[in-house]
mmCIF file of C-alpha atoms and ligand atoms in Angstrom:
data_model
loop_
_atom_site.group_PDB
_atom_site.id
_atom_site.type_symbol
_atom_site.label_atom_id
_atom_site.label_comp_id
_atom_site.label_asym_id
_atom_site.label_seq_id
_atom_site.Cartn_x
_atom_site.Cartn_y
_atom_site.Cartn_z
ATOM 1 C CA MET A 1 -48.060 102.772 47.939
ATOM 2 C CA ALA A 2 -49.042 102.519 44.261
ATOM 3 C CA ARG A 3 -45.909 104.469 43.267
ATOM 4 C CA TRP A 4 -43.770 102.034 45.236
ATOM 5 C CA TYR A 5 -45.411 99.024 43.548
ATOM 6 C CA TRP A 6 -44.997 100.473 40.078
ATOM 7 C CA ARG A 7 -41.385 101.468 40.825
ATOM 8 C CA CYS A 8 -40.639 97.898 41.919
ATOM 9 C CA ARG A 9 -42.228 96.457 38.798
ATOM 10 C CA ALA A 10 -40.486 98.878 36.462
ATOM 11 C CA GLY A 11 -37.115 98.399 38.182
ATOM 12 C CA MET A 12 -37.191 94.599 38.129
ATOM 13 C CA ALA A 13 -33.796 93.444 36.769
ATOM 14 C CA ALA A 14 -31.296 90.689 37.468
ATOM 15 C CA GLU A 15 -29.071 93.064 39.514
ATOM 16 C CA SER A 16 -31.866 94.441 41.657
ATOM 17 C CA TRP A 17 -35.370 93.057 42.131
ATOM 18 C CA THR A 18 -38.404 92.898 44.357
ATOM 19 C CA LEU A 19 -40.795 89.985 44.005
ATOM 20 C CA LEU A 20 -44.208 91.331 44.968
ATOM 21 C CA LEU A 21 -46.262 88.398 46.252
ATOM 22 C CA GLY A 22 -49.928 88.426 47.229
ATOM 23 C CA ILE A 23 -51.420 86.445 50.111
ATOM 24 C CA TRP A 24 -54.804 84.751 49.816
ATOM 25 C CA HIS A 25 -56.483 82.789 52.610
ATOM 26 C CA ASN A 26 -59.814 80.996 52.097
ATOM 27 C CA ASP A 27 -60.088 82.734 48.691
ATOM 28 C CA GLU A 28 -59.755 86.161 50.276
ATOM 29 C CA PHE A 29 -56.895 88.569 49.570
ATOM 30 C CA ILE A 30 -55.427 89.379 52.984
ATOM 31 C CA GLY A 31 -51.965 90.863 52.470
ATOM 32 C CA CYS A 32 -48.609 91.144 50.736
ATOM 33 C CA GLN A 33 -45.207 89.534 51.100
ATOM 34 C CA ASP A 34 -42.161 90.883 49.288
ATOM 35 C CA ILE A 35 -38.737 89.365 48.662
ATOM 36 C CA GLU A 36 -36.053 91.835 47.640
ATOM 37 C CA ALA A 37 -32.407 91.567 46.577
ATOM 38 C CA LYS A 38 -29.550 93.595 45.161
ATOM 39 C CA ASN A 39 -26.571 91.963 43.407
ATOM 40 C CA PHE A 40 -28.126 88.637 44.314
ATOM 41 C CA ALA A 41 -25.782 86.523 42.161
ATOM 42 C CA SER A 42 -22.798 87.587 44.310
ATOM 43 C CA LEU A 43 -24.349 88.395 47.685
ATOM 44 C CA LYS A 44 -26.938 85.565 47.849
ATOM 45 C CA THR A 45 -28.870 87.716 50.291
ATOM 46 C CA VAL A 46 -32.559 88.599 50.316
ATOM 47 C CA SER A 47 -34.606 90.861 52.530
ATOM 48 C CA THR A 48 -38.341 90.575 53.091
ATOM 49 C CA GLY A 49 -41.275 92.777 53.963
ATOM 50 C CA SER A 50 -44.832 91.835 54.902
ATOM 51 C CA TRP A 51 -48.225 93.300 55.563
ATOM 52 C CA LEU A 52 -51.491 91.657 56.621
ATOM 53 C CA LYS A 53 -54.849 93.344 56.906
ATOM 54 C CA LYS A 54 -55.986 93.915 60.475
ATOM 55 C CA GLY A 55 -58.500 91.063 60.691
ATOM 56 C CA ALA A 56 -55.877 88.552 59.514
ATOM 57 C CA GLN A 57 -53.217 89.494 62.071
ATOM 58 C CA GLY A 58 -52.328 87.428 65.125
ATOM 59 C CA LEU A 59 -53.517 84.104 63.636
ATOM 60 C CA GLY A 60 -50.147 82.670 62.663
ATOM 61 C CA LEU A 61 -50.485 83.725 59.005
ATOM 62 C CA GLY A 62 -47.683 86.299 59.180
ATOM 63 C CA LYS A 63 -45.293 83.558 60.254
ATOM 64 C CA GLU A 64 -46.591 81.183 57.586
ATOM 65 C CA MET A 65 -46.182 83.671 54.730
ATOM 66 C CA ARG A 66 -42.658 84.681 55.810
ATOM 67 C CA ALA A 67 -41.767 80.968 56.121
ATOM 68 C CA ALA A 68 -43.062 80.438 52.569
ATOM 69 C CA ALA A 69 -40.997 83.358 51.254
ATOM 70 C CA LEU A 70 -37.883 82.089 53.048
ATOM 71 C CA SER A 71 -38.412 78.527 51.791
ATOM 72 C CA TYR A 72 -38.603 79.917 48.257
ATOM 73 C CA ALA A 73 -35.500 82.072 48.744
ATOM 74 C CA PHE A 74 -33.367 79.344 50.334
ATOM 75 C CA ASP A 75 -34.587 76.263 48.457
ATOM 76 C CA TYR A 76 -35.361 77.634 44.973
ATOM 77 C CA LEU A 77 -33.259 80.795 44.603
ATOM 78 C CA ASN A 78 -30.365 79.339 46.644
ATOM 79 C CA ALA A 79 -30.105 82.360 48.924
ATOM 80 C CA GLU A 80 -27.681 81.967 51.824
ATOM 81 C CA VAL A 81 -28.764 84.857 54.055
ATOM 82 C CA ALA A 82 -32.088 86.596 54.725
ATOM 83 C CA THR A 83 -32.299 89.946 56.469
ATOM 84 C CA PHE A 84 -35.211 91.834 57.944
ATOM 85 C CA GLU A 85 -35.718 95.001 59.915
ATOM 86 C CA ALA A 86 -38.555 96.544 61.889
ATOM 87 C CA ALA A 87 -39.152 99.347 64.358
ATOM 88 C CA ILE A 88 -38.152 98.151 67.787
ATOM 89 C CA TRP A 89 -41.758 98.525 68.986
ATOM 90 C CA ASN A 90 -43.067 96.191 66.255
ATOM 91 C CA LYS A 91 -43.311 93.117 68.507
ATOM 92 C CA GLU A 92 -45.387 91.132 65.998
ATOM 93 C CA SER A 93 -42.817 91.514 63.187
ATOM 94 C CA LEU A 94 -39.892 90.803 65.465
ATOM 95 C CA GLY A 95 -41.863 87.944 67.074
ATOM 96 C CA VAL A 96 -42.314 86.308 63.665
ATOM 97 C CA SER A 97 -38.574 86.783 63.035
ATOM 98 C CA ALA A 98 -37.499 85.265 66.348
ATOM 99 C CA SER A 99 -39.779 82.266 65.944
ATOM 100 C CA LEU A 100 -38.242 81.515 62.499
ATOM 101 C CA GLY A 101 -34.684 81.603 63.851
ATOM 102 C CA TYR A 102 -33.466 85.119 62.955
ATOM 103 C CA GLU A 103 -30.807 86.597 65.231
ATOM 104 C CA PRO A 104 -30.398 90.260 66.235
ATOM 105 C CA ASN A 105 -28.040 92.148 63.922
ATOM 106 C CA GLY A 106 -27.829 95.643 65.385
ATOM 107 C CA ILE A 107 -30.015 98.671 65.947
ATOM 108 C CA TYR A 108 -29.898 101.965 64.061
ATOM 109 C CA ARG A 109 -31.811 105.211 64.280
ATOM 110 C CA ASP A 110 -33.911 106.398 61.350
ATOM 111 C CA GLN A 111 -36.427 109.105 60.585
ATOM 112 C CA TRP A 112 -39.840 108.006 59.269
ATOM 113 C CA GLY A 113 -41.746 111.150 58.372
ATOM 114 C CA THR A 114 -41.380 113.303 61.461
ATOM 115 C CA ASP A 115 -40.789 110.345 63.825
ATOM 116 C CA VAL A 116 -37.347 109.221 64.922
ATOM 117 C CA VAL A 117 -37.455 105.431 65.146
ATOM 118 C CA GLN A 118 -35.071 102.824 66.570
ATOM 119 C CA VAL A 119 -34.883 100.091 63.947
ATOM 120 C CA GLN A 120 -33.875 96.526 64.835
ATOM 121 C CA ARG A 121 -32.025 94.575 62.162
ATOM 122 C CA VAL A 122 -32.204 90.757 62.233
ATOM 123 C CA ARG A 123 -30.454 88.124 60.134
ATOM 124 C CA LEU A 124 -31.071 84.477 59.232
ATOM 125 C CA THR A 125 -28.954 81.908 57.393
ATOM 126 C CA SER A 126 -30.350 78.945 55.504
ATOM 127 C CA GLY A 127 -28.805 76.647 58.137
ATOM 128 C CA SER A 128 -30.464 78.383 61.092
ATOM 129 C CA PHE A 129 -33.920 78.703 59.474
ATOM 130 C CA THR A 130 -36.545 77.055 61.728
ATOM 131 C CA ARG A 131 -38.372 75.330 58.917
ATOM 132 C CA PRO A 132 -42.146 74.873 58.870
ATOM 133 C CA ASP A 133 -43.602 71.366 59.099
ATOM 134 C CA TRP A 134 -45.123 71.733 55.606
ATOM 135 C CA LYS A 135 -43.440 71.759 52.207
ATOM 136 C CA LEU A 136 -43.681 74.725 49.864
ATOM 137 C CA LYS A 137 -45.322 74.118 46.494
ATOM 138 C CA VAL A 138 -44.130 76.439 43.717
ATOM 139 C CA GLU A 139 -45.462 77.034 40.208
ATOM 140 C CA GLY A 140 -43.787 79.226 37.605
ATOM 141 C CA HIS A 141 -40.314 79.174 39.127
ATOM 142 C CA GLU A 142 -38.446 78.488 35.881
ATOM 143 C CA ALA A 143 -39.719 81.656 34.202
ATOM 144 C CA THR A 144 -38.869 83.728 37.287
ATOM 145 C CA ALA A 145 -35.389 82.232 37.542
ATOM 146 C CA GLN A 146 -34.739 82.875 33.876
ATOM 147 C CA PHE A 147 -35.934 86.467 34.155
ATOM 148 C CA LEU A 148 -33.654 87.020 37.165
ATOM 149 C CA GLY A 149 -30.709 85.424 35.392
ATOM 150 C CA LEU A 150 -30.399 82.637 37.982
HETATM 151 C C1 COA B 201 -46.137 91.803 61.157
HETATM 152 C C2 COA B 201 -47.225 90.838 60.729
HETATM 153 C C3 COA B 201 -47.023 90.446 59.258
HETATM 154 C C4 COA B 201 -47.107 89.570 61.626
HETATM 155 O O1 COA B 201 -48.103 88.634 61.265
HETATM 156 P P1 COA B 201 -49.103 88.020 62.341
HETATM 157 O O2 COA B 201 -49.980 87.091 61.590
HETATM 158 O O3 COA B 201 -49.771 89.135 63.081
HETATM 159 O O4 COA B 201 -48.150 87.238 63.336
HETATM 160 P P2 COA B 201 -48.305 85.700 63.716
HETATM 161 O O5 COA B 201 -49.644 85.475 64.317
HETATM 162 O O6 COA B 201 -47.953 84.883 62.527
HETATM 163 O O7 COA B 201 -47.162 85.557 64.842
HETATM 164 C C5 COA B 201 -46.094 84.710 64.595
HETATM 165 C C6 COA B 201 -45.130 84.662 65.715
HETATM 166 O O8 COA B 201 -44.799 85.932 66.263
HETATM 167 C C7 COA B 201 -45.080 85.924 67.661
HETATM 168 N N1 COA B 201 -45.701 87.186 68.043
HETATM 169 C C8 COA B 201 -46.803 87.731 67.529
HETATM 170 N N2 COA B 201 -47.107 88.859 68.188
HETATM 171 C C9 COA B 201 -46.145 89.013 69.148
HETATM 172 C C10 COA B 201 -45.896 90.002 70.159
HETATM 173 N N3 COA B 201 -46.721 91.047 70.321
HETATM 174 N N4 COA B 201 -44.822 89.841 70.962
HETATM 175 C C11 COA B 201 -43.980 88.786 70.806
HETATM 176 N N5 COA B 201 -44.189 87.816 69.866
HETATM 177 C C12 COA B 201 -45.242 87.944 69.045
HETATM 178 C C13 COA B 201 -46.092 84.821 67.836
HETATM 179 O O9 COA B 201 -46.018 84.319 69.165
HETATM 180 C C14 COA B 201 -45.681 83.810 66.827
HETATM 181 O O10 COA B 201 -44.578 83.038 67.218
HETATM 182 P P3 COA B 201 -44.760 81.522 67.694
HETATM 183 O O11 COA B 201 -45.343 80.772 66.546
HETATM 184 O O12 COA B 201 -43.359 81.121 67.993
HETATM 185 O O13 COA B 201 -45.665 81.612 68.874
HETATM 186 C C15 COA B 201 -48.638 91.443 60.888
HETATM 187 O O14 COA B 201 -48.908 91.637 62.255
HETATM 188 C C16 COA B 201 -48.801 92.770 60.161
HETATM 189 O O15 COA B 201 -49.093 92.778 58.972
HETATM 190 N N6 COA B 201 -48.646 93.905 60.871
HETATM 191 C C17 COA B 201 -48.838 95.225 60.277
HETATM 192 C C18 COA B 201 -47.817 95.558 59.210
HETATM 193 C C19 COA B 201 -46.405 95.450 59.697
HETATM 194 O O16 COA B 201 -46.076 95.836 60.800
HETATM 195 N N7 COA B 201 -45.556 94.895 58.811
HETATM 196 C C20 COA B 201 -44.138 94.728 59.075
HETATM 197 C C21 COA B 201 -43.380 95.996 58.848
HETATM 198 S S1 COA B 201 -41.670 95.755 59.234
#
């Protein structure tokens, strides 16, 4: 995990980047939310990944943090498409996706360690995003945008 985080930080460049975001709730660190893109200036596409610690799951926070990441991608970075993928058995991840408006975008077979997994791809456009009833507040966007060449 640490190697992955350091690789993302070291590889951060305008052509290929992963924003590594932390999630705090009631002053407690509870998880991570990433936004990733390659050739963003041309493709205008991001993908996301998320993780919440066990005690914070199932409370609506996974949906809220993905909605925040998508609001940032669509409204600040001007992304047009967001993609996501999860093992077909990951009902929570795919449940969050469905409730935010993502549509199925194919299934492929992958090998994770020794396990063969069916992976469901889903896809969302800015127009079909089921927006939250709150507005995202962002600090520090200008520096990020400049660093990413946006
Ligand atoms: C995936 C994860 C981030 C989801 O967050 P969460 O807080 O548990 O999910 P939420 O409580 O926000 O659920 C949000 C939506 O998904 C739906 N959902 C949750 N669990 C579901 C299930 N088992 N089946 C169907 N829908 C489900 C909820 O009904 C809700 O939709 P709604 O608002 O329309 O009712 C979290 O469970 C997690 O960190 N899991 C472990 C790590 C992981 O699997 N990460 C993703 C790897 S691809």
